[in-house]
Short mmCIF file of C-alpha atoms in Angstrom, two decimals:
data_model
loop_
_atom_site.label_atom_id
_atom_site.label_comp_id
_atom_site.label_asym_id
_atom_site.label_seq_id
_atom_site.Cartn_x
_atom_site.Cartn_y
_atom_site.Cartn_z
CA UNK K 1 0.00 0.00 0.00
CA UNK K 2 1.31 3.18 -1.30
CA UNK K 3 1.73 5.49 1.71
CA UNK K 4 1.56 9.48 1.53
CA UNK K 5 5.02 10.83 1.71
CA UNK K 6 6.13 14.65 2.37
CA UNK K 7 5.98 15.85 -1.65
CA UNK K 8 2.36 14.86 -1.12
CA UNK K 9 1.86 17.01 1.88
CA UNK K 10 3.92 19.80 0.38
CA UNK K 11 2.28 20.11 -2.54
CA UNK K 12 -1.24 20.17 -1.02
CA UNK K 13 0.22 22.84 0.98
CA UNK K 14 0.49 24.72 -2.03
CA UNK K 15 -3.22 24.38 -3.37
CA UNK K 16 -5.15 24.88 0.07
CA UNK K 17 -2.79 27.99 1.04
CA UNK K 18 -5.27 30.65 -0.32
CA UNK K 19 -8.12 28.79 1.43
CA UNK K 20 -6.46 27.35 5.05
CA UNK K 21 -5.68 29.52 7.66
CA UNK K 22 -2.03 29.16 9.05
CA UNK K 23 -2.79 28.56 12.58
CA UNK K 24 -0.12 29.90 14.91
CA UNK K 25 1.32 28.04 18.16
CA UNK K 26 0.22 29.35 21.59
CA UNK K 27 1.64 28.96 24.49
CA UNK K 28 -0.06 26.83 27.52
CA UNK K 29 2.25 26.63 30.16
CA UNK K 30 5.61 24.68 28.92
CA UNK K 31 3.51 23.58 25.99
CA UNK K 32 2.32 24.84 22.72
CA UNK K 33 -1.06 24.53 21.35
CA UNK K 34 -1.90 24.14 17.32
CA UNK K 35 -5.34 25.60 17.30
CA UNK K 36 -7.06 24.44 14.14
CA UNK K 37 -10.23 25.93 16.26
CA UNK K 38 -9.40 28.97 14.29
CA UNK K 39 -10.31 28.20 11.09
CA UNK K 40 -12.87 29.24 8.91
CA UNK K 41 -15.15 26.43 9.87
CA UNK K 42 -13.80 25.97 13.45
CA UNK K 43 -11.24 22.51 12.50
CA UNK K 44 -8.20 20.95 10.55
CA UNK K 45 -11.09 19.12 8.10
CA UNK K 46 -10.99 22.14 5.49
CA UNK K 47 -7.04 21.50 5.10
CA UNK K 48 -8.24 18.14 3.75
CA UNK K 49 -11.41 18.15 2.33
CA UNK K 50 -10.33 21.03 0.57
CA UNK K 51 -7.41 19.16 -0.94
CA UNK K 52 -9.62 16.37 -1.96
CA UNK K 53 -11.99 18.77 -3.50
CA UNK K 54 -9.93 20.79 -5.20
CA UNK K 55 -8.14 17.95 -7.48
CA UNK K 56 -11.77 16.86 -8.72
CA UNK K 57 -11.85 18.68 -11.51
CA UNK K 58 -15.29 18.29 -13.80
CA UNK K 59 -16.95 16.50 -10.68
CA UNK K 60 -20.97 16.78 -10.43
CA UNK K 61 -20.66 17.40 -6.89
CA UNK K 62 -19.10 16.08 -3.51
CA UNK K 63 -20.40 13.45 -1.21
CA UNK K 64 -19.48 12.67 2.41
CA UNK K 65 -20.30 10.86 5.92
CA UNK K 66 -19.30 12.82 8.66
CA UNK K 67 -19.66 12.84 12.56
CA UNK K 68 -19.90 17.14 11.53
CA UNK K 69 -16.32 18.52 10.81
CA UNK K 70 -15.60 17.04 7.80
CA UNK K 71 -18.72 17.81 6.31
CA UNK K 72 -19.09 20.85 7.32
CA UNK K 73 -15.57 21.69 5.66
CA UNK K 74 -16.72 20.03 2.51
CA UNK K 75 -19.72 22.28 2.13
CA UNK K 76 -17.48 24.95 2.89
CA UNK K 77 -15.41 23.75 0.11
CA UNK K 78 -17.87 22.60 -2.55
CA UNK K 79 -19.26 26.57 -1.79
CA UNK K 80 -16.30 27.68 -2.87
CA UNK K 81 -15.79 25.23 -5.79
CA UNK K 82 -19.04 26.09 -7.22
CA UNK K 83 -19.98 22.78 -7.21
CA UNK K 84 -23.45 20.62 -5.18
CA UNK K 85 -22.60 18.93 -1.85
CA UNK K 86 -24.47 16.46 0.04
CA UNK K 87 -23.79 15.53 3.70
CA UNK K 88 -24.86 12.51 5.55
CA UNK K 89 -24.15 12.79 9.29
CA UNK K 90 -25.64 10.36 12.43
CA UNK K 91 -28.55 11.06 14.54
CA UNK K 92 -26.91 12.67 17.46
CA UNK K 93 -24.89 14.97 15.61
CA UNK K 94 -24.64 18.31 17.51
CA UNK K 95 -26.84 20.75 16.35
CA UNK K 96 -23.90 23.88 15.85
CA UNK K 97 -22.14 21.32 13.22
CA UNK K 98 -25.58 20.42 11.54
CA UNK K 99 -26.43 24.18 11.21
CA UNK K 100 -23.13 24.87 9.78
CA UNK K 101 -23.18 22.43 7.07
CA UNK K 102 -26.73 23.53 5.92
CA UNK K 103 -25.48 27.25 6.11
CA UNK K 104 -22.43 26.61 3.73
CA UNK K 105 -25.46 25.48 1.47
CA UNK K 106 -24.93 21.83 1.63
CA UNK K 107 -27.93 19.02 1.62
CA UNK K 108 -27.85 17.28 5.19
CA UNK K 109 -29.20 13.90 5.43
CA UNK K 110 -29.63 12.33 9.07
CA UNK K 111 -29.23 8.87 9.45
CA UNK K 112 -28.79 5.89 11.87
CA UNK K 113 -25.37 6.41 12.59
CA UNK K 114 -24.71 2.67 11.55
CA UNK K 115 -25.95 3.84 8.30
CA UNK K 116 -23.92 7.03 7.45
CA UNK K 117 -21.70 5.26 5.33
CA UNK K 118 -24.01 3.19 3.09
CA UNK K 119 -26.04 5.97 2.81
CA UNK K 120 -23.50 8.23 1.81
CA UNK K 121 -22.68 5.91 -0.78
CA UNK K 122 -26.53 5.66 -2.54
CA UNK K 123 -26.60 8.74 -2.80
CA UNK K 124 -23.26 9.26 -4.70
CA UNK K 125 -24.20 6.56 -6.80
CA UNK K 126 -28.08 7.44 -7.32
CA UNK K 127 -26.78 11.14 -8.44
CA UNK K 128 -23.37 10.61 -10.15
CA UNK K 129 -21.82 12.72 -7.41
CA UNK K 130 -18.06 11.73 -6.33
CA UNK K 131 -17.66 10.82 -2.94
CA UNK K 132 -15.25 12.73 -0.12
CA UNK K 133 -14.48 10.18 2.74
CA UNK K 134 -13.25 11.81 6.05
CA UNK K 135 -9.89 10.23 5.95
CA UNK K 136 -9.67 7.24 3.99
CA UNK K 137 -8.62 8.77 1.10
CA UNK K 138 -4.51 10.14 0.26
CA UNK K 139 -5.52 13.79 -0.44
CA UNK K 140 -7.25 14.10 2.93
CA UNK K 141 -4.43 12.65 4.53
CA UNK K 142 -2.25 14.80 3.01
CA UNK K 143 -4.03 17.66 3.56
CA UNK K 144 -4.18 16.92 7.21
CA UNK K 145 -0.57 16.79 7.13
CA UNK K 146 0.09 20.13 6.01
CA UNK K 147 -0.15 20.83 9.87
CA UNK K 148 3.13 19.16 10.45
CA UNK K 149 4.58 21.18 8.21
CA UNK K 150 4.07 24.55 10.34
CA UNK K 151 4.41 22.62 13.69
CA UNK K 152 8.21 22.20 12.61
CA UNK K 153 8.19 25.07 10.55
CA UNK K 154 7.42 27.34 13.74
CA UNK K 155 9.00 24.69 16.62
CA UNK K 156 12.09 23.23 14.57
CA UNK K 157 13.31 21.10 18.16
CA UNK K 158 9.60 20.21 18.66
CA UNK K 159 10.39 16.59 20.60
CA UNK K 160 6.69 15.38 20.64
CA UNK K 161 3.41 15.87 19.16
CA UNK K 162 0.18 15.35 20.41
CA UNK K 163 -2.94 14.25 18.27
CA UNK K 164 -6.40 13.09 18.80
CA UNK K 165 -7.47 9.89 16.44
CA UNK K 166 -10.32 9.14 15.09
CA UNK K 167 -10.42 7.46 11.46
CA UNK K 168 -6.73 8.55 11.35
CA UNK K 169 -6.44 10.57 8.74
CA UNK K 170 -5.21 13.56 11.05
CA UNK K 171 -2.44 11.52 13.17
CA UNK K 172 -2.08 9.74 9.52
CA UNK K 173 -0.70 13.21 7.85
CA UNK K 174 1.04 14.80 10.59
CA UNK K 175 3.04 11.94 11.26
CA UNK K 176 4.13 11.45 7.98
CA UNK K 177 5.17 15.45 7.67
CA UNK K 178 6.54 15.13 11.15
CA UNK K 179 8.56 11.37 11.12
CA UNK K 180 10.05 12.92 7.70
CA UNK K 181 11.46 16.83 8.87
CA UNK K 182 11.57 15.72 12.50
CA UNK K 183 12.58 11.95 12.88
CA UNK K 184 14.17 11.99 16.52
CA UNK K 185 10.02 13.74 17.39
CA UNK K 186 8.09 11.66 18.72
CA UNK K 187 4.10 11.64 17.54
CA UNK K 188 1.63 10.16 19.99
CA UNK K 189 -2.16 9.34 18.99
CA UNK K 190 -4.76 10.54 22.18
CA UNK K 191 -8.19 8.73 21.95
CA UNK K 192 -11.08 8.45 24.39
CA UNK K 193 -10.81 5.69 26.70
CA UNK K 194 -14.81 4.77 25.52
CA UNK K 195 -13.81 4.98 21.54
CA UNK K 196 -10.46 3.57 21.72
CA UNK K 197 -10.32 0.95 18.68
CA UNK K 198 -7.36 2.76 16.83
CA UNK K 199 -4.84 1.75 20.34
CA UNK K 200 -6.68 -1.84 20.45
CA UNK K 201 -6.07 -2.19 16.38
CA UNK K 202 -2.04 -0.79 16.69
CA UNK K 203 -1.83 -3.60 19.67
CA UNK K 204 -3.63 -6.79 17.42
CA UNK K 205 -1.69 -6.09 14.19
CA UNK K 206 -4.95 -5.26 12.24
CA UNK K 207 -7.96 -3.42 12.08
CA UNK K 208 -10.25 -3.78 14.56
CA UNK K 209 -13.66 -2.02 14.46
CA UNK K 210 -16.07 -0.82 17.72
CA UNK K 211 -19.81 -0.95 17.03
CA UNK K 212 -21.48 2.47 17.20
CA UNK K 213 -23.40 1.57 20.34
CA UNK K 214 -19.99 1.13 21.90
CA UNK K 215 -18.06 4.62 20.45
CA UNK K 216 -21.23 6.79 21.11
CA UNK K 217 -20.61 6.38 24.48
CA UNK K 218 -18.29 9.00 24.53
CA UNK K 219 -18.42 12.88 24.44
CA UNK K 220 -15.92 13.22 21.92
CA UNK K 221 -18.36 12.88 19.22
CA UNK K 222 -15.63 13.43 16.74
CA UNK K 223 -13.33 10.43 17.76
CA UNK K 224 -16.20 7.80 16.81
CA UNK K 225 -14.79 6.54 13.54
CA UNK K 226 -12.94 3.39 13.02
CA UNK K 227 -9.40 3.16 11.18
CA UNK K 228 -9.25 2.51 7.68
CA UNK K 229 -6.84 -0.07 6.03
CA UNK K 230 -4.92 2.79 4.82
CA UNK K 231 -4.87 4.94 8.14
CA UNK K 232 -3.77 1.55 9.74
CA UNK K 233 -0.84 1.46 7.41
CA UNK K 234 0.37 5.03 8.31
CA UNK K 235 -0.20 4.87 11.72
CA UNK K 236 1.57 1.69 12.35
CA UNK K 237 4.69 2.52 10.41
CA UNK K 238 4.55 6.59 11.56
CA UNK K 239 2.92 6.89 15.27
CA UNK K 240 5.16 6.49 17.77
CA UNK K 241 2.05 5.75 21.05
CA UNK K 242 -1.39 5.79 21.36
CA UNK K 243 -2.79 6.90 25.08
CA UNK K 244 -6.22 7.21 26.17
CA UNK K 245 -8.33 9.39 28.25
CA UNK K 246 -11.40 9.38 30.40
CA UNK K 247 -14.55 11.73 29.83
CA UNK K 248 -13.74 13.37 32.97
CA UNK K 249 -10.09 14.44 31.51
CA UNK K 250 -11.74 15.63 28.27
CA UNK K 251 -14.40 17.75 30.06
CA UNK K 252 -11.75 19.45 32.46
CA UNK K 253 -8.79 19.83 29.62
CA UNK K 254 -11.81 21.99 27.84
CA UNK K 255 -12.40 24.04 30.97
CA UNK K 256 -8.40 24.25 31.22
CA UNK K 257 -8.10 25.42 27.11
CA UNK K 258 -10.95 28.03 28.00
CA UNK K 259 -9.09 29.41 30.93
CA UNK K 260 -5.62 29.59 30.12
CA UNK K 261 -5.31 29.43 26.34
CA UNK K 262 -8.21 31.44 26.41
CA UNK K 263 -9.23 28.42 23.22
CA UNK K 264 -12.61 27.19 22.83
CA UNK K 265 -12.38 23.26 22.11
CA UNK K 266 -14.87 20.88 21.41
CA UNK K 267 -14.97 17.50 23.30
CA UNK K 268 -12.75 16.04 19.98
CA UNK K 269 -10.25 18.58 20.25
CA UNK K 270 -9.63 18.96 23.81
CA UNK K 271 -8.39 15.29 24.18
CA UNK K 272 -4.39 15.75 22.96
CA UNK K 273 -4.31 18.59 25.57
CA UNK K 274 -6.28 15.83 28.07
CA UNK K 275 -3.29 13.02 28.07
CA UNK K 276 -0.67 16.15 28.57
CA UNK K 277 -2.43 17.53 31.52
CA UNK K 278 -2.79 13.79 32.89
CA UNK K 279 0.88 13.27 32.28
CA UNK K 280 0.41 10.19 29.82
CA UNK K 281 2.68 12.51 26.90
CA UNK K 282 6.14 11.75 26.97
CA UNK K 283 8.70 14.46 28.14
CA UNK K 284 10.09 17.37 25.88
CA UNK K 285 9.00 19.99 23.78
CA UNK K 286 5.39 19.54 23.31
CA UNK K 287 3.02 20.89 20.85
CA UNK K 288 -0.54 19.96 21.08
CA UNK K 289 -3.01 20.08 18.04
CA UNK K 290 -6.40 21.30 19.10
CA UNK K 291 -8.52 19.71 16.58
CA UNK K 292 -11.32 22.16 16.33
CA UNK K 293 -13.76 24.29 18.23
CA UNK K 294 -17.33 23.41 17.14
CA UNK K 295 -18.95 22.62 20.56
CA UNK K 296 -22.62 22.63 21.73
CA UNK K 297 -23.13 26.07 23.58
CA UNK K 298 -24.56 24.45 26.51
CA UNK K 299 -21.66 21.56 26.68
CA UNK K 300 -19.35 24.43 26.80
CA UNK K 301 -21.07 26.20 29.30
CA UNK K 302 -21.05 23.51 31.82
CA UNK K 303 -17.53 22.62 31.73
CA UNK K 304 -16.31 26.11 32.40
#
């Protein structure tokens, strides 16, 4: 399998720089955070879906599943493109990402969350439309990679990186960027301790999927997804670790973000910063990626 390597990343950092924000690195305490929170639709998806998007030239439109991020970056991007989108997202799905992806002008489509992907992929087929996947797909993970470009770009002795997986396609792309500029860096994965099939897949050698009635446990409704084959491939060559976190760690590392970093991060996002305020990261230079800040209003409230 045919793994993304660092011209890919580079040269999707050329075709989403006019669209991507270049998220700076703040400081929290001795560590940095990444804050993809601060982009135009509130996460790191638009670095990939736009990258994806972009290189379908004379498509009908754009397809996806999505727990909310990712399609709510590909509406963003299809908006831009000029092109249809349709987005099929669980029941469940917070109502600030479902509102989003209809205001960027996408079609939403709520389904039984064991159902996103085949229905994703009717309609594609039913309408000749070209389907998007959240991370199982080389643009996207190169895309997602262009973030470990600027992590060493602005850190060059970063000595570990901190990333939430989900599907992989994040942790998939910045450890690639970062295992190729940075070698002696370690990259660790962060999941939550209810959703953590990507840790028990790296241990078994192999994919190993959680049902949804098992992953929706958690409040991290963005860390739900299963890894692909080709997110397994990067992540077991490229991550160093995978560590896990508890719901409780996740509510107060949001609270923490909010406080200090003065960073508003959804459930998803807050869990890298989670293991480094439990003290599961290893030692060193530390940058953290906040994955994005699309949270329910009222979640937010309660955990500051």
């Amino acid at each position: 399998m045919k793994l993304v390597g660092l011209d890919d990343i580079r040269a999707a950092a050329e075709r989403i720089a006019a669209v991507v924000v270049r998220t700076p690195l703040v400081a929290m305490g001795e560590a940095w955070i990444k804050p993809e929170s601060l982009q135009r639709v509130g996460s790191f998806k638009i670095r990939g879906a736009y990258n994806a998007a972009v290189s379908l030239a004379g498509a009908q439109g754009v397809v996806a599943h999505s727990s909310g991020n990712h399609g709510q970056a590909l509406a963003y991007a299809a908006k831009l493109l000029g092109v249809p989108c349709v987005v099929v997202v669980p029941e469940g799905t917070p109502r600030v990402k479902a509102e989003a992806i209809v205001g960027h002008g996408a079609e939403l489509v709520v389904v039984p969350p064991e159902q996103r992907v085949s229905a994703a992929e009717k309609v594609a087929a039913e309408r000749g439309m070209t389907m998007v996947p959240p991370y199982d797909h080389p643009a996207v993970i190169a895309g997602q990679g262009t973030i470990g470009l600027e992590i060493v770009a602005d850190l060059p002795d970063v000595e570990v990186v901190l990333v939430p997986v989900s599907g992989g396609g994040l942790a998939s792309g910045i450890a690639s960027a970062v295992r190729a500029l940075r070698p002696e860096a370690k990259v660790v994965g962060v999941e939550p301790e209810l959703a953590a099939d990507a840790r028990e897949s790296l241990r078994a050698g192999r994919v190993v999927s959680w049902e949804p009635a098992r992953t929706f446990r958690t409040i991290a409704d963005g860390l739900r997804a299963d890894l692909s084959e080709l997110t397994f491939a990067h992540l077991r060559e490229r991550l160093d670790d995978i560590v896990t976190v508890s719901e409780d760690e996740i509510r107060a590392a949001m609270g923490h973000l909010a406080r200090t970093a003065r960073l508003v991060a959804e459930p998803s996002g807050a869990t890298a910063t989670a293991a480094c305020l439990a003290g599961r990261a290893p030692a060193g230079r530390t940058v953290i990626v906040l994955s994005g800040g699309n949270v329910d209003p009222e979640l937010f409230r309660s955990v500051i």
